[in-house]
Structure formats: structure tokens, C-alpha cells
Coordinates of C-alpha atoms in Angstrom, one line a residue:
X1 CA 182.9 136.7 69.4
X2 CA 179.4 138.2 70.3
X3 CA 176.7 136.7 72.5
X4 CA 174.3 137.0 69.6
X5 CA 176.5 134.6 67.6
X6 CA 176.4 132.3 70.6
X7 CA 172.6 132.5 71.0
X8 CA 172.1 131.6 67.2
X9 CA 174.6 128.9 67.6
X10 CA 172.5 127.3 70.5
X11 CA 169.4 127.5 68.3
X12 CA 171.3 125.5 65.4
X13 CA 172.5 122.9 68.1
X14 CA 169.0 122.7 69.5
X15 CA 167.3 121.9 66.2
X16 CA 170.2 120.1 64.5
X17 CA 169.5 121.9 61.5
X18 CA 170.6 125.3 60.1
X19 CA 167.3 125.5 58.0
X20 CA 165.2 124.9 61.0
X21 CA 167.1 127.2 63.0
X22 CA 166.9 130.0 60.6
X23 CA 163.3 129.7 60.4
X24 CA 163.0 129.7 64.2
X25 CA 165.0 132.9 64.5
X26 CA 163.2 134.5 61.4
X27 CA 166.5 135.0 59.7
X28 CA 167.9 134.0 56.4
X29 CA 169.7 130.6 56.1
X30 CA 172.9 132.3 54.4
X31 CA 172.8 134.8 57.2
X32 CA 172.8 132.2 59.9
X33 CA 175.5 130.2 58.2
X34 CA 177.7 133.3 57.8
X35 CA 177.1 134.0 61.6
X36 CA 178.1 130.2 62.5
X37 CA 181.2 130.5 59.9
X38 CA 182.5 133.7 61.9
X39 CA 182.1 132.1 65.2
X40 CA 184.1 129.2 64.1
X41 CA 186.7 131.6 62.7
X42 CA 186.7 133.3 65.8
X43 CA 187.3 130.3 68.0
X44 CA 189.6 128.6 65.2
X45 CA 187.6 125.5 65.5
X46 CA 184.8 123.6 63.6
X47 CA 181.6 123.6 65.7
X48 CA 179.3 121.7 63.3
X49 CA 179.6 119.1 60.9
X50 CA 177.1 119.9 58.0
X51 CA 175.4 117.3 55.8
X52 CA 172.5 117.3 53.5
X53 CA 169.9 116.9 56.3
X54 CA 171.5 117.5 59.7
X55 CA 174.0 119.8 61.3
X56 CA 175.8 117.5 63.8
X57 CA 178.1 118.9 66.7
X58 CA 181.7 118.4 66.9
X59 CA 183.3 117.8 70.4
X60 CA 184.3 121.4 70.4
X61 CA 180.9 122.3 69.4
X62 CA 179.4 120.8 72.5
X63 CA 181.9 122.5 74.9
X64 CA 180.6 125.7 73.2
X65 CA 176.8 124.7 73.8
X66 CA 177.7 124.1 77.6
X67 CA 179.4 127.5 77.9
X68 CA 176.8 129.4 75.8
X69 CA 173.9 128.2 77.9
X70 CA 175.6 129.3 81.1
X71 CA 176.4 132.7 79.3
X72 CA 172.8 133.4 78.0
X73 CA 171.3 132.4 81.5
X74 CA 173.7 134.8 83.1
X75 CA 172.5 137.5 80.6
X76 CA 168.7 136.6 81.3
X77 CA 169.2 136.7 85.0
X78 CA 170.9 140.2 84.9
X79 CA 168.0 141.5 82.8
X80 CA 165.4 140.0 85.1
X81 CA 167.1 141.4 88.2
X82 CA 167.2 144.9 86.7
X83 CA 163.7 144.8 85.7
X84 CA 162.7 143.8 89.4
X85 CA 164.6 146.7 90.5
X86 CA 162.5 149.0 88.4
X87 CA 159.4 147.5 89.8
X88 CA 158.0 147.1 86.5
X89 CA 154.3 146.4 86.2
X90 CA 155.0 143.4 83.8
X91 CA 156.8 140.3 84.2
X92 CA 157.8 137.0 82.3
X93 CA 158.3 133.4 83.5
X94 CA 159.8 130.5 81.6
X95 CA 158.3 127.2 82.8
X96 CA 159.3 123.8 81.7
X97 CA 156.5 121.3 82.0
X98 CA 156.0 117.5 81.4
X99 CA 153.0 116.9 79.1
X100 CA 151.4 114.5 81.5
X101 CA 151.5 116.9 84.4
X102 CA 150.4 120.0 82.4
X103 CA 147.2 118.3 81.1
X104 CA 146.3 117.2 84.6
X105 CA 146.6 120.3 86.7
X106 CA 148.0 123.5 84.8
X107 CA 144.9 124.7 82.8
X108 CA 142.9 125.6 85.8
X109 CA 146.0 127.1 87.8
X110 CA 147.2 129.0 84.7
X111 CA 143.8 130.4 84.3
X112 CA 143.5 131.4 87.9
X113 CA 146.8 132.9 87.8
X114 CA 146.2 135.0 84.8
X115 CA 143.2 136.3 86.2
X116 CA 145.1 137.4 89.2
X117 CA 148.3 138.7 87.7
X118 CA 147.1 139.8 84.0
X119 CA 150.4 141.5 83.2
X120 CA 152.7 138.5 84.0
X121 CA 153.5 136.6 80.7
X122 CA 153.9 132.7 81.2
X123 CA 156.0 130.8 78.6
X124 CA 155.6 127.1 78.7
X125 CA 157.7 124.4 77.2
X126 CA 156.6 120.7 77.4
X127 CA 159.5 118.3 77.9
X128 CA 159.8 115.0 79.6
X129 CA 160.5 115.3 83.3
X130 CA 164.3 114.4 83.1
X131 CA 164.8 117.0 80.3
X132 CA 162.8 119.4 82.5
X133 CA 165.4 119.0 85.3
X134 CA 168.4 119.2 83.2
X135 CA 167.0 122.3 81.5
X136 CA 166.2 124.1 84.9
X137 CA 169.8 123.4 85.7
X138 CA 171.4 124.7 82.5
X139 CA 169.3 127.8 83.0
X140 CA 166.9 127.4 80.1
X141 CA 163.9 127.6 82.4
X142 CA 163.6 129.7 85.6
X143 CA 160.9 127.2 87.0
X144 CA 160.2 123.5 86.3
X145 CA 157.6 121.2 87.4
X146 CA 158.7 117.7 88.0
X147 CA 158.2 114.3 89.5
X148 CA 160.5 114.0 92.9
X149 CA 162.9 113.0 93.9
X150 CA 165.5 115.3 92.6
X151 CA 169.0 116.3 94.0
X152 CA 168.2 119.0 96.7
X153 CA 171.7 120.1 96.8
X154 CA 171.3 121.6 93.4
X155 CA 167.6 122.5 93.5
X156 CA 165.0 124.4 95.7
X157 CA 162.1 122.3 96.0
X158 CA 158.3 123.4 96.4
X159 CA 156.1 120.2 96.7
X160 CA 152.7 120.6 95.3
X161 CA 151.2 117.1 94.7
X162 CA 151.4 113.8 96.6
X163 CA 149.2 110.9 95.7
X164 CA 149.1 107.2 95.2
X165 CA 149.9 105.3 92.1
X166 CA 147.2 102.8 90.9
X167 CA 147.4 99.4 89.0
X168 CA 144.8 99.5 86.1
X169 CA 143.6 95.9 84.8
X170 CA 140.9 94.7 82.2
X171 CA 137.6 93.7 83.9
X172 CA 138.3 90.0 82.9
X173 CA 141.7 89.9 84.6
X174 CA 142.3 87.5 87.4
X175 CA 143.3 90.5 89.6
X176 CA 140.1 92.4 88.7
X177 CA 138.2 91.0 91.8
X178 CA 141.0 92.2 94.2
X179 CA 141.1 95.5 95.9
X180 CA 144.9 95.4 96.0
X181 CA 147.9 93.8 94.4
X182 CA 151.2 93.0 95.6
X183 CA 153.8 94.4 93.1
X184 CA 155.8 91.0 93.4
X185 CA 152.5 89.3 91.6
X186 CA 153.2 91.4 88.5
X187 CA 156.2 89.1 87.5
X188 CA 154.6 87.7 84.5
X189 CA 152.3 90.5 83.5
X190 CA 152.8 92.6 80.2
X191 CA 152.9 96.2 81.2
X192 CA 152.3 99.3 79.1
X193 CA 154.9 101.6 80.5
X194 CA 156.2 105.2 80.4
X195 CA 158.9 106.1 78.0
X196 CA 162.5 106.9 79.2
X197 CA 161.8 110.7 79.0
X198 CA 159.5 110.3 82.0
X199 CA 160.7 110.3 85.5
X200 CA 158.0 107.6 86.4
X201 CA 159.8 105.2 83.9
X202 CA 162.8 104.8 86.4
X203 CA 160.8 105.4 89.5
X204 CA 158.5 102.3 88.6
X205 CA 161.4 100.3 87.0
X206 CA 163.2 100.7 90.3
X207 CA 160.3 99.4 92.4
X208 CA 160.1 96.3 90.2
X209 CA 163.9 95.6 90.5
X210 CA 163.6 96.0 94.1
X211 CA 160.6 93.5 94.2
X212 CA 163.2 91.0 92.3
X213 CA 162.3 91.4 88.7
X214 CA 162.6 93.4 85.5
X215 CA 159.1 94.3 84.0
X216 CA 157.8 92.9 80.9
X217 CA 157.2 95.9 79.0
X218 CA 154.5 95.6 76.2
X219 CA 154.5 99.3 74.9
X220 CA 155.9 102.6 76.1
X221 CA 154.0 105.5 75.8
X222 CA 153.7 109.4 77.0
X223 CA 149.9 109.4 76.8
X224 CA 148.0 108.4 79.7
X225 CA 144.7 108.1 77.8
X226 CA 146.5 105.6 75.2
X227 CA 147.8 103.7 78.1
X228 CA 144.4 103.2 79.9
X229 CA 142.7 102.4 76.3
X230 CA 145.1 99.6 75.8
X231 CA 144.3 98.2 79.2
X232 CA 140.5 98.5 78.2
X233 CA 141.4 96.4 74.9
X234 CA 142.9 93.9 77.3
X235 CA 146.4 94.2 75.8
X236 CA 148.2 94.7 79.2
X237 CA 148.1 96.5 82.6
X238 CA 149.4 99.7 83.6
X239 CA 150.1 101.9 86.5
X240 CA 148.9 105.4 86.6
X241 CA 148.5 108.3 89.4
X242 CA 145.3 108.7 91.1
X243 CA 144.3 111.9 89.4
X244 CA 144.5 110.2 86.0
X245 CA 142.4 107.3 87.2
X246 CA 139.9 109.8 88.4
X247 CA 139.3 110.6 84.7
X248 CA 138.9 107.2 83.3
X249 CA 135.2 106.5 82.8
X250 CA 135.7 102.9 80.8
X251 CA 133.8 100.3 82.8
X252 CA 136.0 97.7 81.2
X253 CA 139.1 99.2 83.3
X254 CA 139.3 98.1 86.9
X255 CA 141.5 100.4 89.3
X256 CA 143.3 98.8 92.1
X257 CA 145.5 99.6 94.9
X258 CA 149.3 98.6 94.9
X259 CA 151.3 97.2 97.8
X260 CA 153.8 98.7 98.7
X261 CA 152.2 101.9 98.3
X262 CA 154.0 103.9 95.5
X263 CA 153.8 107.7 95.7
X264 CA 153.6 110.3 92.9
X265 CA 155.1 113.5 94.2
X266 CA 155.2 116.7 92.1
X267 CA 157.1 119.8 92.9
X268 CA 158.1 123.3 91.4
X269 CA 161.9 123.2 91.3
X270 CA 164.4 126.4 90.9
X271 CA 168.2 126.1 90.5
X272 CA 169.8 126.9 93.9
X273 CA 171.9 130.0 93.8
X274 CA 170.1 131.4 90.9
X275 CA 168.2 134.6 91.2
X276 CA 164.3 134.0 90.8
X277 CA 162.2 136.9 89.4
X278 CA 159.5 138.8 91.1
X279 CA 157.1 137.0 88.7
X280 CA 158.5 133.4 89.4
X281 CA 158.4 134.0 93.2
X282 CA 155.0 135.4 92.9
X283 CA 153.8 132.2 90.6
X284 CA 155.2 129.8 93.4
X285 CA 153.7 131.5 96.3
X286 CA 150.3 131.7 94.1
X287 CA 150.3 127.9 93.6
X288 CA 151.3 127.1 97.1
X289 CA 148.8 129.2 98.8
X290 CA 145.9 128.6 96.4
X291 CA 146.1 124.8 96.6
X292 CA 144.3 124.5 93.2
X293 CA 146.0 121.1 93.0
X294 CA 144.0 119.5 95.7
X295 CA 140.7 120.3 94.0
X296 CA 141.7 118.3 90.8
X297 CA 142.6 115.0 92.7

């Protein structure tokens, strides 16, 4: 069994398709199938059930994925540590970033960072917040940007943004003349909500349940502009962070305060106990000191 076999197996598990994994790895499908078959023979177990359209993991396959992720993360960590020891002028950072957050804050941050550190390469993968947390824990990403809270026993947390969530209603809505609305008054409202991949889905749902009711969800989305446009079309109400509200120019949408106040807190996280590269530490220091986020809100 070789590390390369495990890496190719992880790619198949990720795509659930030998064809798509072969394309991503830039190797032929027969060569990839042969590699997976050899790995299965070495382990004496079937790892993948192949069908016409997908390649699904067996129970043994799921165990191998878990250990293969740990092994590849350790190899990446070793390479990074050795590179830092040689004081290379170049560096690389792998960051997990929810699309919601990326579109708001990071274009300017990345531009300023690249200008200051042109030899550090940044690889960004966009996932929902919950998946970013899991991927940092598994070692797929060195850094992740997430909505708090997270388990601080597992992660180092570097806060970067804290702002209020706001209620958006149509200008003809009965609440439109108010400055603030109690969350308990939303019992009968149809709400345009976040999908389950986003941390805000569970955060807001918890607030509703604490107020004594389940939200009446009309749509679920991962796009803030779609959510605000649905409000503008008078199809429901929604709740968005202040930074996003600052970008809404549609006069048919009214932005109101919420009671109790709900905070949207963002942070960079790293896995506790894992070595963080010089490039990664430089990036964290840069965004904490530059205060570029506060200029966006």
C-alpha cells in the first residue's frame, strides 16, 4: 500500500465517481481503476461499490477515507514544516471559505495580502460553514473562515468580524414602520431561510426555538441577493447580516432591528495541535492587524 494509492482513493471518494476523479487527477480511468483495485487487494477488502453512474463507499471504504485523510494531512504538515525550516521565499495557504463570507469581505483582503506578499499562493475552496469546520478538523484546509461558535477545545479561534443581524421586510409589510421587531412576533411569518450547509441555519433556528416556535420556512437559499430579492417581491421576510444589508439598494426592502439582538461573529480557525505554516501565520497576522474587515461594514 502506497500513499499515492490512498490519495487517489480519496479523490474517488470525494467525487463518488472514478471518471470524475480521473479527470481531476489528470490520469486515465483504467489507470485509476487499477490503482483502486490494487489497494483493495492489499487490504483484502472491497472499498468501493461501482455502478453505472456512481462509485459508493463500503463501510471499509469509509474507514480508509478517515485514516487516509489523517495520513495525507500529516504528510502535508511535514512538507510545510520542512519548507519553513529552509526559509523559502515562497509559501502556500489552503483556506476553506463559505461563499457568503467570501463575496463580502475577501476580495479586498486577498488583493491587499497579495500586494504585500506576492510570493505566497492562496488556494481557496468554497464550502458551507459546517463543512469548512469539518475540513479544517480533517486537515484538508490549514485555515478556515467560519461563523462562531465552534468548539474551542478543537480549534484556535481568531475573531475578525462581529455585527448585528437585521430583519428584512417588504415596504408594505405591517412591520415596515417599526424600527425594531421582537423575534416572538415572527411566529406566523413565512421566512426565506439559509440552507442546512450554513451555520446561520442552525444559529437562527435555535433563536426561534428559544422564542418558542419553529420558523415557517418558505425557501432555503445560499445566495443573499436572492434572499433579499424575494423580500422585494413580497414573498416573505428574511434575516441577513448588517454588511449584506449595507449593499441592498432596493427601496421596496425595509431593514429593521431585531430583539433580542442576534450577532454574526466570524473568525479564522486552525486545528489545535496542528503545525501552522509561516505563510498561514503571516495571513492570520495580516488580517488581524490590517482591520480591513471593519472598512467593509
